Amino acid sequence: MAGSQWELPPELCCRPMAFVALTGLDVVYNAVHRAIWDAFCANRRADRVPISFKVLPGDHEYPKCRTKRTSYEWYIPKGILKTGWMNKHLNLVPALVVLFYELDWDDPQWKEKQSECATKVEIVRTSLQGRNTKVAVVLIQKKTPLPPGEDLVASERAQALCHACDLSGKSLFVLPHTDHLVGYIIRLENAFYEHAQTYYYTEIRRVKSHKEFLNKTTHQLLFVRHQFKIAFFSELKQDTQNALKYYRTAYSLVHELRSHETNMLEIKTMAGFINYKICRLCFQHNTPLDAIAQFRKHIDLCKKKIGSAELAFEHSAWMSKQFQSFGELFDEAIKLGLTAIQTQNPGFYYQQAACYSQDRKQLAQQLCQVSNDHIAYQTHYPSPDPLDTQSAGLDFYGQRPWRQGQQSIDPPDAEKEKTGILALQIKERDVPHSELIIALLSNAVAQFKKYKCPRMKSHLMVQMGEEYYHAKDYTKALKLLDYVMCDYRTERWWGLLTAILTTALRCAYLMASIKDYVIYCMELLGRASTLKEEQKSRIERNLIKVLTNEVPDAEPECDPSSVTAARSLWNDRMALAGSNELTIEVQDYIPFIQCKAKFQSPSFHVDQPVQLQVFLRADYWFVFTSF
């Protein structure tokens, strides 16, 4: 699967809104139609009903409706939720199709236009064959209509048009194109919203009606699927309380499924989707403690569901995404007015997401670079590609491309399973792990800064610096590490300072930054350093080499390829260095030399030269023996 596999689908993350299709509007060449469309979609305020509008041609082909199942007796489901289902009901299958037609009550060609309107309605109905989608007609008129009951011609013709189009009176509307267009549009919207509500209520009842045909032996997946669908339709209906109830039921059912290595990813994927929905709705209902409790429960239930040991890095990637998504939901809720505190803010979730990304990186290095007992190590990507789905994508969320629709405990084809796992391992090598970790740590740092947690901020900035070091971006690594060292010096965290200085020294060496290298050497030889004597001795020798225009030895644990490049840089620097002097402001550091000044006398006459004694103390005696 691609690296974007762990991203939540946009149709899951968006706010579901009733989908209403508008037909008969020429928004390109007809100014009146364009004004109507703009009134529907431009500057929509929060107080307007939540509807998603789309202009479609009158003969638009909607997704075909499958034949209704009359029995589930021999039916074995192939998966939990189809990948296209949410998008289909958000953007492809409308709750209501509205036909706009220009026709005044006193039109001289009334009969012909009535017939034409009825034909257009029939075309729409034919394209919706088998679906419960509602159909409505809006007559665009030039004149403002008279109050109901005063225009007898209008009443008669409205009845005749409803009869010709097979519409109820509640599905025929009039839209006068006057100065008060937006007001009329808002009234239309409210009527459309009621029709959409009815449609989604009907869909919920239809899904519920399947329950009596299911059994828990062979249809476990369908119980989860149907509860999810009912919850999603409830969201489209803006009934979020019932949506939350059905999502909670779906979540309980997904953890009742019989899990094994081949379906573990599908179960976790769906559990993650449903958990996201539950947490989002809890925040929306202003019950953040419920959201946090649900998320903790979700992590406790899923953290040990690793699946295939050869793909353990996938589990860490999935766990990281769970924490990141919750952090984003938490942050979004705060922006909408929720109050967070120091000990409970989104930063902790971003931090944990970064930790799991670091685990992923380590597991990927172990599993994707060396051979194991089950898969012979190969450098070439398998052909044919086991991850290729012929550009059609997966049928069901969380399934493997090489065995879609399979629910057996054992893989149906052992050879395909091996090549599929190998393909995933090879793809994992190309994942920019350090970039992912740095982005998550950066988000966490921003949150801890916002909630005034300086030590957490400094701790994570050190991790960011180390990750930049591993990503071979030594300039950014040194910049971050140098920034946080001030805090650790001030607070006298000598052990932590020594560890950071050691990484900073490696960066300075690999960049061939002479001044930084000398500063960090001096500090690591000083009283604040917790290094052993043999380590200090090695650093001292390197410092003397630099001071005498020689290339220092490489620092331990540096990347070999980077060391080769660094040596070349050092040779260039030393060739240009000559007798250059370095000025170091030691008051910002803790070097191996301490300096103190003392007046030789408690007082002096005006004309008398002032004499000072300057005391130097070396904290590291090897320096003097070296000269």
XYZ file of C-alpha atoms in Angstrom:
627
model
C 0.000 0.000 0.000
C 1.103 3.563 -0.616
C 2.477 5.806 2.129
C -0.831 7.694 2.163
C -2.492 4.510 3.430
C -2.430 5.862 6.986
C -4.095 9.166 6.097
C -7.764 9.253 7.061
C -9.996 9.617 3.980
C -11.311 13.182 3.518
C -14.900 11.913 3.348
C -14.478 10.542 6.896
C -13.007 13.792 8.273
C -15.451 16.275 6.748
C -18.762 17.298 8.270
C -21.427 15.246 6.448
C -24.073 17.452 4.826
C -27.176 16.569 2.843
C -26.343 16.360 -0.861
C -28.809 18.178 -3.148
C -28.348 18.174 -6.929
C -29.591 21.168 -8.935
C -30.394 20.574 -12.620
C -31.667 22.830 -15.388
C -29.360 25.739 -14.492
C -27.025 27.118 -17.156
C -24.576 28.917 -14.867
C -22.139 29.734 -17.682
C -24.269 31.502 -20.296
C -27.447 32.483 -18.430
C -27.039 35.473 -16.062
C -30.273 34.743 -14.167
C -29.254 31.139 -13.561
C -25.800 32.292 -12.473
C -27.338 34.697 -9.939
C -29.494 31.869 -8.555
C -26.481 29.570 -8.209
C -24.436 32.306 -6.510
C -27.258 32.887 -4.036
C -27.166 29.184 -3.135
C -23.416 28.783 -2.691
C -21.790 32.198 -2.048
C -21.256 33.603 1.480
C -23.067 30.816 3.274
C -23.436 31.873 6.903
C -23.463 29.451 9.828
C -27.205 29.993 10.352
C -28.102 28.550 6.940
C -29.076 24.892 6.716
C -26.180 22.431 6.146
C -26.625 21.382 2.527
C -24.030 20.546 -0.111
C -25.225 21.787 -3.517
C -23.953 20.706 -6.905
C -25.123 21.761 -10.394
C -25.567 18.748 -12.685
C -26.965 18.330 -16.216
C -30.521 17.090 -16.497
C -29.469 13.765 -18.040
C -26.670 13.178 -15.524
C -26.103 9.470 -14.828
C -26.192 8.730 -11.111
C -24.544 5.594 -9.660
C -26.633 2.564 -10.500
C -28.601 1.026 -7.669
C -27.799 -2.645 -7.064
C -30.597 -5.177 -7.027
C -32.182 -5.287 -3.590
C -31.242 -8.409 -1.668
C -34.248 -10.437 -0.511
C -32.274 -12.998 1.494
C -28.909 -13.198 3.271
C -29.093 -16.971 3.735
C -26.110 -17.831 1.490
C -24.452 -14.439 1.533
C -20.882 -14.229 2.879
C -19.618 -10.618 3.154
C -16.198 -9.886 1.640
C -15.348 -6.956 3.893
C -16.680 -4.408 6.370
C -16.994 -1.115 4.484
C -16.501 -0.364 0.789
C -13.993 2.386 0.071
C -16.389 4.346 -2.126
C -19.478 4.204 0.101
C -19.037 7.437 2.093
C -18.042 9.464 -0.956
C -20.991 8.026 -2.878
C -23.510 9.377 -0.380
C -21.671 12.667 0.151
C -21.065 13.574 -3.488
C -22.662 11.135 -5.957
C -26.114 10.022 -4.757
C -28.285 13.045 -3.908
C -31.008 13.092 -1.281
C -32.960 15.419 -3.574
C -32.740 16.371 -7.256
C -34.211 19.806 -8.000
C -35.196 20.660 -11.585
C -35.183 24.399 -12.350
C -37.450 25.416 -15.228
C -38.363 28.882 -16.533
C -42.164 29.049 -16.675
C -44.635 31.799 -15.716
C -48.262 31.023 -14.867
C -49.496 33.168 -17.754
C -47.047 31.818 -20.324
C -48.808 31.698 -23.751
C -47.150 28.311 -24.495
C -48.179 26.794 -21.197
C -49.250 23.371 -22.539
C -46.052 22.776 -24.520
C -43.828 23.902 -21.646
C -45.767 21.827 -19.128
C -45.189 18.792 -21.312
C -41.485 19.619 -21.695
C -41.107 20.043 -17.923
C -42.782 16.673 -17.304
C -40.387 15.043 -19.793
C -37.367 16.512 -17.988
C -38.684 15.226 -14.650
C -39.139 11.769 -16.178
C -35.526 11.812 -17.454
C -34.297 12.595 -13.922
C -36.442 9.825 -12.432
C -35.158 7.322 -14.991
C -31.548 8.155 -14.146
C -32.396 7.574 -10.448
C -34.102 4.247 -11.144
C -34.372 2.171 -7.989
C -33.231 4.878 -5.562
C -35.348 6.666 -2.944
C -34.005 10.085 -3.980
C -36.681 12.779 -3.920
C -37.428 14.947 -6.973
C -38.656 18.551 -6.848
C -39.376 21.264 -9.444
C -38.656 24.985 -9.080
C -40.321 27.340 -11.565
C -38.202 30.417 -12.278
C -40.643 33.303 -12.821
C -40.245 36.944 -13.755
C -43.150 38.247 -11.661
C -43.652 38.237 -7.917
C -46.491 35.756 -7.169
C -49.755 36.848 -5.575
C -50.591 35.614 -2.053
C -51.893 31.991 -1.937
C -55.546 31.677 -2.990
C -55.737 34.979 -4.901
C -54.378 33.709 -8.212
C -56.833 31.024 -9.350
C -55.019 30.456 -12.649
C -51.801 29.764 -10.776
C -53.538 27.266 -8.455
C -55.121 25.379 -11.342
C -51.946 25.271 -13.384
C -49.869 24.213 -10.355
C -52.205 21.253 -9.833
C -52.033 20.364 -13.515
C -48.212 20.535 -13.519
C -47.974 18.387 -10.379
C -50.233 15.823 -12.009
C -48.234 15.842 -15.267
C -44.917 15.458 -13.401
C -46.296 13.010 -10.813
C -45.267 15.363 -7.974
C -46.871 16.178 -4.649
C -47.793 19.815 -4.010
C -44.906 20.025 -1.497
C -42.400 19.298 -4.277
C -43.330 22.208 -6.552
C -41.834 25.633 -5.809
C -41.849 29.071 -7.388
C -38.756 31.279 -7.494
C -39.383 34.878 -8.600
C -36.229 36.507 -9.936
C -36.605 39.805 -8.084
C -34.575 42.053 -5.776
C -35.296 39.693 -2.869
C -33.691 36.657 -4.506
C -31.556 35.626 -1.516
C -34.594 35.655 0.791
C -36.507 33.349 -1.586
C -33.437 31.078 -1.915
C -33.178 30.697 1.868
C -36.845 29.685 2.023
C -36.224 27.193 -0.784
C -33.208 25.784 1.065
C -35.281 25.125 4.166
C -37.825 23.232 2.090
C -35.065 21.236 0.360
C -33.590 20.410 3.761
C -36.898 18.905 4.911
C -37.035 16.717 1.779
C -33.437 15.599 2.404
C -34.285 14.754 6.023
C -37.092 12.524 4.812
C -34.750 10.773 2.351
C -32.105 9.983 4.987
C -34.787 8.821 7.434
C -35.999 6.405 4.732
C -32.429 5.182 4.128
C -31.942 4.557 7.851
C -35.140 2.508 7.993
C -34.052 0.561 4.903
C -30.695 -0.395 6.468
C -32.358 -1.277 9.778
C -34.778 -3.597 7.982
C -31.880 -5.926 7.043
C -31.154 -6.842 10.651
C -33.830 -9.525 10.889
C -32.163 -11.464 8.030
C -28.687 -11.564 9.637
C -27.087 -14.121 11.922
C -24.021 -13.619 14.133
C -22.261 -16.699 12.761
C -21.653 -15.628 9.165
C -22.724 -11.972 9.144
C -20.577 -10.429 11.873
C -19.091 -7.972 9.371
C -22.554 -6.853 8.271
C -23.564 -5.923 11.821
C -20.639 -3.487 11.937
C -21.284 -2.230 8.396
C -24.976 -1.547 8.993
C -24.441 0.280 12.297
C -21.806 2.457 10.612
C -24.157 3.227 7.716
C -27.040 4.120 10.049
C -24.703 6.415 12.018
C -23.421 8.064 8.834
C -26.961 8.638 7.493
C -27.871 10.090 10.904
C -24.973 12.549 10.522
C -26.214 13.488 7.043
C -29.607 14.036 8.672
C -27.826 16.228 11.316
C -29.060 13.904 14.065
C -25.684 13.781 15.813
C -26.948 12.313 19.101
C -28.267 9.211 17.351
C -25.194 9.134 15.103
C -22.996 8.954 18.229
C -25.134 6.147 19.645
C -24.844 4.048 16.472
C -21.106 4.724 16.104
C -20.601 3.502 19.687
C -22.536 0.321 18.852
C -20.459 -0.170 15.695
C -17.267 0.301 17.735
C -18.294 -2.386 20.225
C -19.220 -4.757 17.383
C -15.934 -4.269 15.509
C -14.035 -5.484 18.582
C -16.287 -8.561 18.777
C -15.098 -9.703 15.350
C -12.927 -12.814 15.274
C -9.479 -11.372 14.629
C -6.509 -13.140 13.079
C -3.370 -12.062 11.275
C -5.032 -11.759 7.871
C -7.888 -9.457 8.950
C -6.171 -7.533 11.768
C -5.462 -4.502 9.567
C -9.081 -4.284 8.383
C -10.390 -4.463 11.967
C -7.937 -1.786 13.162
C -8.691 0.442 10.177
C -12.424 0.365 10.842
C -11.898 0.742 14.596
C -9.786 3.832 13.864
C -12.449 5.299 11.561
C -15.265 4.767 14.055
C -13.164 6.038 16.973
C -12.428 9.198 14.977
C -16.151 9.756 14.412
C -16.999 9.180 18.092
C -14.277 11.549 19.330
C -15.237 14.199 16.778
C -18.900 14.096 17.828
C -17.979 14.182 21.537
C -15.958 17.354 20.953
C -18.825 18.727 18.846
C -21.241 18.063 21.749
C -18.800 19.844 24.100
C -18.054 16.677 26.096
C -14.236 16.561 25.825
C -13.827 14.163 28.760
C -15.951 11.613 26.879
C -13.708 12.071 23.827
C -10.557 11.534 25.905
C -12.066 8.480 27.653
C -13.090 6.979 24.293
C -9.618 7.561 22.847
C -7.889 5.943 25.821
C -10.213 2.958 25.549
C -9.463 2.746 21.814
C -5.684 2.733 22.409
C -5.956 0.123 25.190
C -7.989 -2.170 22.934
C -5.783 -1.800 19.870
C -2.196 -1.303 21.043
C -1.470 -5.039 21.151
C -3.172 -5.881 17.860
C 0.091 -5.855 15.936
C -0.761 -8.306 13.160
C 2.034 -9.739 11.014
C 5.404 -9.583 12.802
C 7.120 -8.950 9.451
C 5.047 -5.782 9.066
C 5.242 -4.584 12.680
C 6.228 -1.116 11.431
C 2.686 -0.794 10.027
C 1.229 -1.088 13.520
C 3.483 1.718 14.785
C 2.478 3.840 11.778
C -1.204 3.208 12.525
C -0.776 4.000 16.237
C 1.046 7.214 15.359
C -1.836 8.250 13.109
C -4.382 7.584 15.882
C -2.589 9.961 18.269
C -2.007 12.563 15.551
C -5.671 12.536 14.488
C -6.872 12.909 18.070
C -4.422 15.766 18.620
C -5.819 17.505 15.536
C -9.412 17.006 16.742
C -8.467 18.350 20.183
C -6.728 21.367 18.636
C -9.701 22.059 16.357
C -12.077 21.933 19.344
C -9.866 24.437 21.226
C -10.004 26.839 18.271
C -13.802 26.598 18.471
C -13.845 27.586 22.152
C -12.847 24.564 24.242
C -10.456 25.324 27.134
C -7.363 23.133 27.572
C -4.877 23.024 30.461
C -1.138 22.421 30.903
C -1.561 18.772 31.816
C -4.140 17.988 29.132
C -3.472 19.617 25.795
C -2.952 18.444 22.169
C 0.831 18.565 22.578
C 0.874 15.264 24.500
C -0.906 13.493 21.639
C 1.446 14.906 18.999
C 4.373 13.871 21.195
C 3.070 10.305 21.486
C 2.449 10.231 17.714
C 6.113 11.195 17.240
C 7.197 8.399 19.624
C 5.305 5.822 17.574
C 6.810 7.245 14.387
C 10.242 6.764 15.942
C 9.279 3.151 16.741
C 8.180 2.759 13.141
C 11.527 4.025 11.928
C 13.446 1.583 14.151
C 11.256 -1.369 13.151
C 11.592 -0.452 9.477
C 15.389 -0.411 9.835
C 15.268 -3.879 11.426
C 12.681 -5.488 9.152
C 13.273 -3.841 5.799
C 17.075 -3.972 5.535
C 17.942 -7.526 6.538
C 16.670 -10.952 5.573
C 14.432 -12.992 7.836
C 13.293 -16.595 8.019
C 10.198 -16.156 5.887
C 11.258 -13.817 3.111
C 14.530 -13.945 1.259
C 16.093 -10.516 1.125
C 15.835 -8.998 -2.317
C 16.911 -5.673 -3.660
C 14.454 -5.690 -6.548
C 10.774 -4.868 -6.262
C 8.618 -7.923 -7.122
C 7.009 -8.139 -10.548
C 4.104 -8.208 -11.172
C 3.416 -5.621 -8.475
C 1.367 -7.314 -5.706
C 0.174 -3.889 -4.526
C -1.225 -2.885 -7.921
C -5.025 -2.695 -7.989
C -5.231 -1.746 -11.688
C -5.857 1.913 -10.689
C -9.267 0.931 -9.287
C -8.154 1.146 -5.654
C -9.174 -1.187 -2.871
C -12.710 -2.525 -2.643
C -12.791 -2.495 1.163
C -10.947 -0.351 3.704
C -7.987 -2.052 5.393
C -7.624 -5.035 3.068
C -4.498 -6.206 1.271
C -4.426 -5.534 -2.484
C -3.284 -9.070 -3.312
C -6.150 -10.784 -1.468
C -9.131 -8.470 -1.603
C -12.427 -9.862 -0.393
C -10.765 -12.817 1.392
C -11.869 -13.465 4.973
C -10.145 -16.833 5.557
C -7.865 -17.291 8.574
C -4.931 -18.426 6.434
C -3.759 -16.503 3.354
C -5.260 -18.075 0.203
C -1.926 -17.946 -1.673
C 1.255 -18.264 0.415
C 3.525 -17.131 -2.427
C 1.486 -13.987 -3.080
C 1.546 -13.282 0.643
C 5.367 -13.425 0.672
C 5.763 -11.113 -2.329
C 3.118 -8.742 -0.946
C 4.948 -8.448 2.389
C 8.244 -7.986 0.548
C 6.732 -5.179 -1.575
C 5.482 -3.402 1.568
C 8.905 -3.723 3.195
C 10.667 -2.311 0.136
C 8.212 0.602 -0.046
C 8.759 1.316 3.643
C 12.448 1.965 2.933
C 11.440 5.015 0.874
C 9.293 6.552 3.618
C 10.847 9.843 4.903
C 10.607 8.787 8.553
C 12.628 11.696 9.918
C 10.393 14.226 8.128
C 7.287 12.649 9.663
C 8.830 12.630 13.149
C 10.046 16.238 12.891
C 6.622 17.465 11.722
C 4.907 15.801 14.701
C 7.511 17.074 17.173
C 7.144 20.558 15.712
C 3.371 20.424 16.316
C 3.983 19.253 19.883
C 6.525 22.033 20.534
C 4.033 24.660 19.319
C 1.401 23.319 21.738
C 3.734 23.166 24.757
C 4.912 26.693 24.000
C 1.286 27.846 23.865
C 0.485 26.215 27.234
C 3.719 27.471 28.862
C 5.482 24.140 29.391
C 9.126 25.224 28.863
C 10.799 21.983 29.909
C 8.602 19.856 27.655
C 9.288 22.298 24.834
C 13.066 22.060 25.372
C 12.950 18.262 25.641
C 11.117 17.934 22.325
C 13.370 20.471 20.620
C 16.326 18.250 21.546
C 14.517 15.322 19.921
C 13.899 17.451 16.828
C 17.572 18.360 16.697
C 18.576 14.705 16.965
C 16.109 13.794 14.217
C 17.541 16.500 11.944
C 20.954 14.994 12.709
C 19.751 11.547 11.610
C 18.235 13.153 8.501
C 21.717 14.641 7.790
C 20.438 18.208 8.004
C 23.251 19.222 10.340
C 22.684 22.982 10.053
C 19.118 22.795 11.409
C 20.159 20.224 14.006
C 22.910 22.494 15.349
C 20.608 25.526 15.357
C 18.000 23.739 17.493
C 20.504 22.120 19.857
C 22.380 25.380 20.358
C 19.090 27.112 21.215
C 18.101 24.660 23.972
C 21.580 24.271 25.492
C 21.149 27.709 27.131
C 18.247 26.349 29.224
C 20.177 23.263 30.318
C 23.220 25.360 31.256
C 21.085 27.740 33.323
C 19.301 24.903 35.144
C 22.548 22.890 35.568
C 21.321 19.680 33.919
C 24.917 18.541 33.357
C 24.137 15.018 32.149
C 21.594 16.273 29.606
C 23.886 19.112 28.544
C 26.734 16.663 27.934
C 24.528 14.436 25.754
C 23.364 17.437 23.697
C 26.923 18.783 23.384
C 28.070 15.381 22.097
C 25.483 15.469 19.286
C 26.283 19.128 18.577
C 30.011 18.271 18.328
C 29.194 15.590 15.735
C 27.195 18.132 13.728
C 30.003 20.686 13.916
C 32.512 18.041 12.766
C 30.356 16.863 9.852
C 29.797 20.487 8.759
C 33.486 21.320 9.297
C 32.383 24.363 11.313
C 35.686 25.242 13.004
C 34.406 27.800 15.533
C 31.471 25.631 16.687
C 33.786 22.613 16.871
C 36.278 24.444 19.100
C 33.513 25.804 21.377
C 31.911 22.395 21.935
C 35.306 20.733 22.478
C 36.150 23.330 25.124
C 32.828 22.852 26.868
C 33.044 19.044 26.799
C 36.456 19.308 28.467
C 35.056 21.605 31.165
C 33.607 21.052 34.624
C 30.040 20.703 33.339
C 30.929 17.688 31.209
C 30.121 14.221 32.558
C 32.259 12.401 29.969
C 34.822 9.809 31.067
C 38.518 10.720 31.060
C 39.330 8.645 27.960
C 36.573 10.438 26.032
C 37.863 13.827 27.172
C 41.365 12.791 26.174
C 40.204 11.994 22.642
C 38.371 15.343 22.372
C 41.457 17.172 23.693
C 43.650 15.597 21.004
C 41.184 16.672 18.339
C 41.048 20.208 19.749
C 44.862 20.480 19.648
C 44.817 19.249 16.040
C 42.352 21.957 15.012
C 44.332 24.657 16.860
C 47.465 23.546 14.989
C 45.683 23.531 11.600
C 45.351 19.762 11.380
C 42.259 17.792 10.424
C 40.636 16.224 13.540
C 39.653 12.571 13.749
C 36.016 11.705 13.097
C 33.610 11.666 16.035
C 32.300 8.230 17.086
C 28.976 6.959 15.655
C 29.013 9.343 12.669
C 27.563 8.133 9.383
C 30.519 6.765 7.298
C 29.422 8.458 4.060
C 29.041 11.797 5.885
C 32.510 11.362 7.449
C 34.087 11.033 3.988
C 32.434 14.270 2.857
C 33.394 15.973 6.148
C 37.093 15.079 5.750
C 37.104 16.763 2.355
C 35.515 19.886 3.879
C 38.039 19.923 6.740
C 40.953 19.682 4.303
C 39.577 22.693 2.409
C 39.037 24.655 5.650
C 42.553 23.921 6.944
C 44.130 24.897 3.627
C 42.459 28.323 3.953
C 42.778 28.737 7.712
C 46.432 29.875 7.852
C 47.002 31.786 11.080
C 43.388 32.901 11.525
C 42.378 33.643 15.094
C 39.058 32.683 16.679
C 37.318 34.983 19.176
C 34.998 33.066 21.496
C 32.633 34.759 23.942
C 33.084 32.286 26.788
C 30.533 33.929 29.095
C 27.824 32.105 27.093
C 29.431 28.705 27.665
C 31.044 26.643 30.431
C 34.558 26.016 29.079
C 37.428 24.134 30.779
C 39.080 27.399 31.917
C 37.685 29.570 34.709
C 38.750 33.189 35.000
C 38.579 35.543 37.994
C 40.010 39.084 38.507
C 41.020 40.691 41.818
C 42.186 44.235 42.768
C 45.603 44.143 44.411
C 44.614 46.787 46.908
C 41.289 47.759 48.500
C 41.790 51.381 47.340
C 43.898 53.420 44.893
C 44.831 57.113 44.553
C 43.622 59.048 41.538
C 47.025 59.207 39.859
C 48.068 55.707 40.856
C 47.877 52.889 38.197
C 45.232 50.325 39.131
C 46.704 46.845 39.403
C 44.625 43.718 38.855
C 45.413 40.079 39.427
C 43.877 37.672 36.888
C 43.468 34.076 38.051
C 43.041 31.258 35.527
C 41.963 27.820 36.590
C 41.993 24.841 34.253
C 39.340 22.214 34.966
C 41.089 19.792 32.623
C 44.810 19.303 33.284
C 45.561 17.352 30.069
C 45.395 20.580 28.095
C 48.567 21.880 29.660
C 50.443 18.611 29.325
C 49.672 18.608 25.612
C 51.467 21.890 24.912
